[in-house]
Amino acid sequence: MKDIAAEVGVSVSAVSLVLNGRDAGRINPAVAHRIRSYADAFGYVPNQLARSLKSKQTQTIGLVSDRVATVPFSSHMLAGAQETAWRHGYLLMLVDTGGNDTVQTPAVQSLLQRNIDALIVAATYHRQVEIPQVPSTTPIAFLDGRPSTDERTVDYVVPDEEQGAFDAVQHLIDAGHRRIGFCTVSAYPIADRLRTRGYERALAAAGIRPDPSLMVAAEDASTRFAIAPARTLLDRPAEKRPTAVFCFGDQIAMGFYHVARALGLTIPSDLSIVGFDNQEFVAEALEPGLTTVQLPHRAMGEWAVERVLGRITAAPHQRHDPTGLRMHCPLVVRGSVSMPRDHS
């Protein structure tokens, strides 16, 4: 800083104010511009360690995830979190456990040893998450997970699964469908329960009585597990077959595409399909493109960071009760839905 001060002809304290972003209203803008120009020329890099010792903050947010970093469509959560942290001058420090629960505690401890200012715990799918042991002064937010207890203040954001399912089925009803099948996935109990509730609520709102014979379940959310339930729903006489199907996920919908084609059914004229997730590498690759519900992963990641930053900067008397947000899941309309053949 002394070299920069000498070149510009100002005090070291003036240089410090500018390079630490505290020059507004204190230093002439033209002088501040010259200081920054010389700092760039000298290759000056602020000493974050020295700055953190003085401010008691490291400008670092820790994030522990299960498999989020390795699952393509879930990684949008990380992108949203990282971009938001960076925009506010914070570094996001990530540890991905690969789904190994025994790694989470040492991962959190490792982040705490690096004096993170806040912690975000991210889950690949909507589920209950145990609250890690961290100091009460360290803000925590859950990303795509709900705290398993209410023992301490934890903010969380999850997708509004029920409303997303309702909107998907309503879209089919608006197209004229009455016999609407549903393929859920039993391996994800929270999403299963909420999406089933949304499906049934949409039918009830339209005066359609749920038909248990039109509801099937796959063991897992990958395409190969969808083949058997798809055959159960579709390989039947036309009058008993659904004219539309709402699928738990996009990969389940892909399985229905395969079985429909094998049975000689055309999408969407013989069978309309709506998925859930908006996995673009699936939904956009299918022909016709899959109408599906968007999981708002990027926006959820942004919200989690904004929330912990609010906790960091709030005075103790300004801190409010924890917030649990169910984020809207928009419908992405492509080409897999049309009115049924018998619609008049």
Short mmCIF file of C-alpha atoms in Angstrom, two decimals:
data_model
loop_
_atom_site.label_atom_id
_atom_site.label_comp_id
_atom_site.label_asym_id
_atom_site.label_seq_id
_atom_site.Cartn_x
_atom_site.Cartn_y
_atom_site.Cartn_z
CA MET A 1 0.00 0.00 0.00
CA LYS A 2 2.90 2.35 0.71
CA ASP A 3 4.08 2.10 -2.91
CA ILE A 4 0.60 2.90 -4.22
CA ALA A 5 0.26 5.82 -1.79
CA ALA A 6 3.61 7.21 -2.92
CA GLU A 7 2.71 6.93 -6.60
CA VAL A 8 -0.67 8.62 -6.20
CA GLY A 9 0.47 11.12 -3.59
CA VAL A 10 -2.02 10.23 -0.89
CA SER A 11 -1.88 8.68 2.57
CA VAL A 12 -1.73 4.94 3.20
CA SER A 13 -5.05 5.20 5.04
CA ALA A 14 -6.67 6.65 1.90
CA VAL A 15 -5.37 3.72 -0.13
CA SER A 16 -6.70 1.31 2.50
CA LEU A 17 -10.16 2.87 2.38
CA VAL A 18 -10.33 2.54 -1.41
CA LEU A 19 -8.99 -1.00 -1.65
CA ASN A 20 -11.32 -2.17 1.11
CA GLY A 21 -14.35 -0.61 -0.57
CA ARG A 22 -14.94 1.99 2.14
CA ASP A 23 -14.11 5.10 0.13
CA ALA A 24 -17.65 6.29 -0.75
CA GLY A 25 -18.11 9.84 0.54
CA ARG A 26 -14.58 9.89 1.93
CA ILE A 27 -12.25 9.89 -1.06
CA ASN A 28 -12.57 11.93 -4.25
CA PRO A 29 -13.83 9.56 -7.00
CA ALA A 30 -11.05 10.60 -9.39
CA VAL A 31 -8.43 9.87 -6.72
CA ALA A 32 -10.07 6.55 -5.92
CA HIS A 33 -9.95 5.64 -9.62
CA ARG A 34 -6.20 6.42 -9.74
CA ILE A 35 -5.60 4.32 -6.63
CA ARG A 36 -7.40 1.33 -8.13
CA SER A 37 -5.54 1.74 -11.43
CA TYR A 38 -2.17 1.72 -9.67
CA ALA A 39 -3.27 -1.23 -7.52
CA ASP A 40 -4.07 -3.19 -10.69
CA ALA A 41 -0.73 -2.21 -12.20
CA PHE A 42 1.14 -3.35 -9.08
CA GLY A 43 -0.88 -6.60 -9.01
CA TYR A 44 -2.08 -5.78 -5.52
CA VAL A 45 -4.19 -8.49 -3.80
CA PRO A 46 -5.88 -7.63 -0.46
CA ASN A 47 -4.79 -9.76 2.50
CA GLN A 48 -8.05 -11.49 3.39
CA LEU A 49 -6.56 -13.07 6.52
CA ALA A 50 -5.55 -9.68 7.92
CA ARG A 51 -8.94 -8.27 6.98
CA SER A 52 -10.80 -11.13 8.67
CA LEU A 53 -8.75 -10.78 11.88
CA LYS A 54 -9.88 -7.18 12.09
CA SER A 55 -13.52 -7.68 11.08
CA LYS A 56 -13.98 -11.10 12.75
CA GLN A 57 -15.45 -12.32 9.44
CA THR A 58 -13.84 -14.38 6.67
CA GLN A 59 -16.36 -13.52 3.93
CA THR A 60 -16.74 -17.30 3.47
CA ILE A 61 -19.89 -19.43 3.44
CA GLY A 62 -19.50 -23.17 3.90
CA LEU A 63 -21.76 -25.54 1.95
CA VAL A 64 -22.06 -29.25 2.66
CA SER A 65 -24.01 -31.34 0.15
CA ASP A 66 -24.76 -35.03 -0.26
CA ARG A 67 -24.56 -35.68 -4.02
CA VAL A 68 -25.61 -32.25 -5.28
CA ALA A 69 -22.26 -31.53 -6.92
CA THR A 70 -22.39 -34.71 -9.01
CA VAL A 71 -26.07 -34.76 -10.07
CA PRO A 72 -26.48 -32.65 -13.23
CA PHE A 73 -29.84 -31.00 -12.60
CA SER A 74 -29.26 -30.56 -8.84
CA SER A 75 -26.03 -28.69 -9.53
CA HIS A 76 -28.12 -25.66 -10.50
CA MET A 77 -28.54 -25.15 -6.74
CA LEU A 78 -24.78 -24.75 -6.38
CA ALA A 79 -24.61 -22.40 -9.36
CA GLY A 80 -27.28 -20.15 -7.86
CA ALA A 81 -25.62 -20.19 -4.44
CA GLN A 82 -22.13 -19.53 -5.78
CA GLU A 83 -23.15 -16.67 -8.07
CA THR A 84 -25.09 -14.97 -5.27
CA ALA A 85 -22.26 -15.36 -2.76
CA TRP A 86 -19.74 -13.98 -5.25
CA ARG A 87 -21.97 -11.03 -6.06
CA HIS A 88 -21.95 -10.07 -2.37
CA GLY A 89 -18.19 -10.48 -2.05
CA TYR A 90 -18.31 -13.90 -0.38
CA LEU A 91 -16.54 -17.13 -1.25
CA LEU A 92 -18.55 -20.37 -1.25
CA MET A 93 -16.51 -23.26 0.16
CA LEU A 94 -18.02 -26.60 -0.92
CA VAL A 95 -17.67 -30.09 0.52
CA ASP A 96 -19.68 -32.86 -1.20
CA THR A 97 -20.02 -36.06 0.84
CA GLY A 98 -21.06 -38.26 -2.08
CA GLY A 99 -24.05 -39.42 -0.04
CA ASN A 100 -21.85 -40.86 2.74
CA ASP A 101 -23.53 -39.73 5.98
CA THR A 102 -20.43 -40.51 8.05
CA VAL A 103 -18.54 -37.80 6.18
CA GLN A 104 -20.93 -34.96 7.04
CA THR A 105 -19.83 -34.34 10.64
CA PRO A 106 -16.08 -34.15 9.87
CA ALA A 107 -16.88 -32.06 6.79
CA VAL A 108 -18.79 -29.53 8.90
CA GLN A 109 -16.02 -29.48 11.51
CA SER A 110 -13.43 -28.88 8.80
CA LEU A 111 -15.40 -25.90 7.51
CA LEU A 112 -15.83 -24.51 11.03
CA GLN A 113 -12.08 -24.75 11.59
CA ARG A 114 -11.73 -22.40 8.63
CA ASN A 115 -13.95 -19.86 10.40
CA ILE A 116 -16.83 -19.80 7.94
CA ASP A 117 -19.37 -17.04 8.56
CA ALA A 118 -22.39 -19.27 7.81
CA LEU A 119 -23.27 -22.82 6.79
CA ILE A 120 -25.63 -24.16 4.11
CA VAL A 121 -26.60 -27.84 4.04
CA ALA A 122 -27.85 -28.96 0.62
CA ALA A 123 -29.75 -32.15 -0.24
CA THR A 124 -30.17 -33.73 -3.67
CA TYR A 125 -33.89 -34.19 -3.11
CA HIS A 126 -36.56 -32.89 -0.73
CA ARG A 127 -36.07 -34.70 2.58
CA GLN A 128 -35.58 -34.22 6.31
CA VAL A 129 -32.03 -33.34 7.32
CA GLU A 130 -30.38 -33.54 10.74
CA ILE A 131 -29.13 -30.23 12.11
CA PRO A 132 -25.31 -30.36 12.38
CA GLN A 133 -23.57 -29.33 15.58
CA VAL A 134 -22.35 -25.78 15.00
CA PRO A 135 -22.02 -22.74 17.29
CA SER A 136 -25.31 -20.95 17.90
CA THR A 137 -23.77 -17.80 16.43
CA THR A 138 -23.23 -19.47 13.04
CA PRO A 139 -26.27 -19.00 10.76
CA ILE A 140 -27.53 -22.18 9.05
CA ALA A 141 -29.82 -22.67 6.07
CA PHE A 142 -31.05 -25.90 4.52
CA LEU A 143 -31.27 -26.13 0.76
CA ASP A 144 -33.86 -28.63 -0.54
CA GLY A 145 -34.28 -30.09 2.93
CA ARG A 146 -36.29 -29.57 6.11
CA PRO A 147 -34.78 -29.70 9.62
CA SER A 148 -35.64 -32.94 11.41
CA THR A 149 -36.11 -31.04 14.70
CA ASP A 150 -36.81 -27.47 15.79
CA GLU A 151 -33.99 -27.38 18.35
CA ARG A 152 -32.42 -24.22 16.87
CA THR A 153 -32.95 -21.49 14.29
CA VAL A 154 -32.62 -22.99 10.82
CA ASP A 155 -33.95 -21.37 7.66
CA TYR A 156 -34.87 -23.72 4.83
CA VAL A 157 -36.15 -23.67 1.28
CA VAL A 158 -37.88 -26.54 -0.53
CA PRO A 159 -39.85 -26.80 -3.78
CA ASP A 160 -43.63 -26.53 -3.55
CA GLU A 161 -44.13 -30.11 -4.72
CA GLU A 162 -47.87 -30.21 -4.10
CA GLN A 163 -48.70 -27.06 -6.03
CA GLY A 164 -46.38 -28.11 -8.85
CA ALA A 165 -48.24 -31.42 -9.17
CA PHE A 166 -51.59 -29.64 -8.99
CA ASP A 167 -50.59 -27.32 -11.84
CA ALA A 168 -49.35 -30.24 -13.95
CA VAL A 169 -52.62 -32.15 -13.61
CA GLN A 170 -54.66 -28.97 -14.08
CA HIS A 171 -52.83 -28.44 -17.38
CA LEU A 172 -54.03 -31.88 -18.50
CA ILE A 173 -57.56 -31.18 -17.31
CA ASP A 174 -57.58 -27.88 -19.19
CA ALA A 175 -56.66 -29.81 -22.34
CA GLY A 176 -59.81 -31.90 -21.90
CA HIS A 177 -58.46 -35.02 -20.15
CA ARG A 178 -60.54 -36.87 -17.54
CA ARG A 179 -58.80 -40.26 -17.37
CA ILE A 180 -55.45 -39.11 -16.01
CA GLY A 181 -52.97 -41.68 -14.78
CA PHE A 182 -50.24 -41.04 -12.22
CA CYS A 183 -46.92 -42.84 -11.78
CA THR A 184 -45.25 -41.96 -8.49
CA VAL A 185 -41.98 -43.17 -6.94
CA SER A 186 -42.05 -44.74 -3.49
CA ALA A 187 -38.34 -44.19 -2.78
CA TYR A 188 -38.85 -40.46 -2.10
CA PRO A 189 -41.53 -40.32 0.63
CA ILE A 190 -41.92 -36.54 1.01
CA ALA A 191 -42.11 -35.83 -2.71
CA ASP A 192 -44.30 -38.92 -3.19
CA ARG A 193 -46.79 -37.73 -0.58
CA LEU A 194 -46.91 -34.11 -1.75
CA ARG A 195 -47.09 -34.84 -5.49
CA THR A 196 -49.79 -37.45 -4.89
CA ARG A 197 -51.73 -34.90 -2.85
CA GLY A 198 -51.42 -32.35 -5.66
CA TYR A 199 -52.63 -34.91 -8.22
CA GLU A 200 -55.65 -35.86 -6.12
CA ARG A 201 -56.47 -32.24 -5.25
CA ALA A 202 -56.51 -31.24 -8.92
CA LEU A 203 -58.84 -34.11 -9.79
CA ALA A 204 -61.15 -33.24 -6.90
CA ALA A 205 -61.25 -29.57 -7.91
CA ALA A 206 -62.40 -30.65 -11.38
CA GLY A 207 -65.02 -33.04 -10.01
CA ILE A 208 -63.08 -36.12 -11.15
CA ARG A 209 -63.17 -39.11 -8.81
CA PRO A 210 -59.69 -40.67 -8.42
CA ASP A 211 -59.47 -44.13 -10.01
CA PRO A 212 -57.04 -46.39 -8.10
CA SER A 213 -56.49 -48.43 -11.27
CA LEU A 214 -54.88 -45.35 -12.86
CA MET A 215 -52.30 -44.94 -10.08
CA VAL A 216 -49.05 -46.92 -10.18
CA ALA A 217 -45.66 -46.67 -8.48
CA ALA A 218 -42.08 -47.22 -9.59
CA GLU A 219 -39.41 -48.34 -7.14
CA ASP A 220 -36.97 -45.62 -8.16
CA ALA A 221 -36.93 -42.52 -10.35
CA SER A 222 -34.74 -43.83 -13.18
CA THR A 223 -36.13 -44.83 -16.57
CA ARG A 224 -35.66 -48.58 -16.24
CA PHE A 225 -37.92 -48.67 -13.18
CA ALA A 226 -40.71 -46.97 -15.15
CA ILE A 227 -41.11 -49.71 -17.76
CA ALA A 228 -43.20 -52.14 -15.67
CA PRO A 229 -45.65 -49.56 -14.24
CA ALA A 230 -45.94 -47.96 -17.69
CA ARG A 231 -47.00 -51.29 -19.17
CA THR A 232 -49.48 -51.74 -16.32
CA LEU A 233 -51.14 -48.42 -17.19
CA LEU A 234 -50.88 -48.46 -20.98
CA ASP A 235 -51.15 -52.10 -22.08
CA ARG A 236 -54.93 -52.35 -21.72
CA PRO A 237 -58.02 -51.75 -23.88
CA ALA A 238 -58.44 -48.17 -25.07
CA GLU A 239 -61.55 -47.56 -22.96
CA LYS A 240 -59.64 -48.46 -19.78
CA ARG A 241 -56.37 -46.79 -20.71
CA PRO A 242 -55.62 -43.25 -19.48
CA THR A 243 -55.57 -40.54 -22.13
CA ALA A 244 -52.90 -38.70 -20.14
CA VAL A 245 -50.30 -39.52 -17.50
CA PHE A 246 -48.63 -37.34 -14.88
CA CYS A 247 -45.19 -38.74 -14.06
CA PHE A 248 -43.26 -38.27 -10.82
CA GLY A 249 -40.12 -37.32 -12.74
CA ASP A 250 -38.78 -36.72 -16.22
CA GLN A 251 -36.90 -40.02 -16.34
CA ILE A 252 -40.12 -41.83 -15.42
CA ALA A 253 -41.78 -39.95 -18.27
CA MET A 254 -39.03 -41.18 -20.60
CA GLY A 255 -39.97 -44.75 -19.67
CA PHE A 256 -43.58 -44.00 -20.57
CA TYR A 257 -42.44 -42.63 -23.94
CA HIS A 258 -40.62 -45.90 -24.64
CA VAL A 259 -43.57 -48.11 -23.66
CA ALA A 260 -46.10 -45.95 -25.53
CA ARG A 261 -44.04 -46.23 -28.72
CA ALA A 262 -43.68 -49.99 -28.27
CA LEU A 263 -47.47 -50.27 -27.99
CA GLY A 264 -48.02 -48.16 -31.10
CA LEU A 265 -49.32 -45.13 -29.21
CA THR A 266 -48.50 -41.66 -30.51
CA ILE A 267 -47.58 -38.82 -28.15
CA PRO A 268 -49.52 -36.59 -27.68
CA SER A 269 -52.48 -37.58 -29.89
CA ASP A 270 -52.97 -41.00 -28.22
CA LEU A 271 -51.34 -40.18 -24.90
CA SER A 272 -50.41 -36.89 -23.26
CA ILE A 273 -47.57 -36.89 -20.73
CA VAL A 274 -46.39 -34.37 -18.13
CA GLY A 275 -43.22 -34.87 -16.09
CA PHE A 276 -41.64 -33.22 -13.07
CA ASP A 277 -38.10 -31.79 -12.53
CA ASN A 278 -37.37 -30.23 -15.94
CA GLN A 279 -34.17 -32.17 -16.42
CA GLU A 280 -33.37 -30.39 -19.66
CA PHE A 281 -31.09 -33.13 -20.98
CA VAL A 282 -34.16 -35.42 -20.83
CA ALA A 283 -37.12 -33.11 -21.45
CA GLU A 284 -35.63 -31.34 -24.46
CA ALA A 285 -34.18 -34.53 -25.98
CA LEU A 286 -37.51 -36.37 -26.06
CA GLU A 287 -39.65 -36.10 -29.20
CA PRO A 288 -41.99 -34.36 -28.79
CA GLY A 289 -40.42 -32.24 -26.05
CA LEU A 290 -41.72 -33.07 -22.60
CA THR A 291 -44.03 -30.67 -20.80
CA THR A 292 -42.85 -30.75 -17.21
CA VAL A 293 -42.68 -28.95 -13.87
CA GLN A 294 -39.51 -26.98 -13.16
CA LEU A 295 -37.71 -27.62 -9.89
CA PRO A 296 -36.47 -24.08 -9.05
CA HIS A 297 -33.01 -25.22 -7.99
CA ARG A 298 -31.08 -22.12 -9.05
CA ALA A 299 -33.52 -19.76 -7.31
CA MET A 300 -33.42 -21.97 -4.20
CA GLY A 301 -29.62 -21.73 -4.10
CA GLU A 302 -29.82 -17.96 -4.44
CA TRP A 303 -32.39 -17.74 -1.63
CA ALA A 304 -30.30 -19.84 0.78
CA VAL A 305 -27.27 -17.57 0.39
CA GLU A 306 -29.34 -14.39 0.66
CA ARG A 307 -30.91 -15.77 3.82
CA VAL A 308 -27.66 -16.57 5.65
CA LEU A 309 -26.18 -13.24 4.56
CA GLY A 310 -29.18 -11.55 6.13
CA ARG A 311 -28.48 -13.46 9.34
CA ILE A 312 -24.79 -12.48 9.26
CA THR A 313 -25.47 -8.77 8.92
CA ALA A 314 -28.52 -8.50 11.19
CA ALA A 315 -28.10 -7.12 14.69
CA PRO A 316 -29.16 -9.56 17.46
CA HIS A 317 -32.40 -7.66 18.14
CA GLN A 318 -33.25 -7.76 14.40
CA ARG A 319 -33.03 -11.53 14.03
CA HIS A 320 -36.38 -13.14 13.36
CA ASP A 321 -37.74 -16.65 13.74
CA PRO A 322 -36.57 -19.20 11.16
CA THR A 323 -38.20 -19.06 7.76
CA GLY A 324 -39.38 -22.10 5.85
CA LEU A 325 -40.10 -21.30 2.22
CA ARG A 326 -41.93 -23.48 -0.30
CA MET A 327 -40.77 -22.12 -3.63
CA HIS A 328 -43.08 -22.04 -6.65
CA CYS A 329 -42.43 -24.68 -9.32
CA PRO A 330 -43.41 -23.29 -12.74
CA LEU A 331 -44.82 -25.43 -15.55
CA VAL A 332 -42.61 -25.61 -18.66
CA VAL A 333 -44.85 -26.26 -21.66
CA ARG A 334 -43.41 -28.19 -24.62
CA GLY A 335 -45.12 -30.56 -27.03
CA SER A 336 -46.26 -33.62 -25.07
CA VAL A 337 -49.84 -32.51 -24.30
CA SER A 338 -52.85 -32.17 -26.59
CA MET A 339 -56.58 -32.72 -26.24
CA PRO A 340 -57.69 -36.38 -26.19
CA ARG A 341 -59.00 -37.94 -29.40
CA ASP A 342 -62.51 -38.34 -27.99
CA HIS A 343 -62.68 -34.74 -26.75
CA SER A 344 -65.63 -32.87 -28.21
#
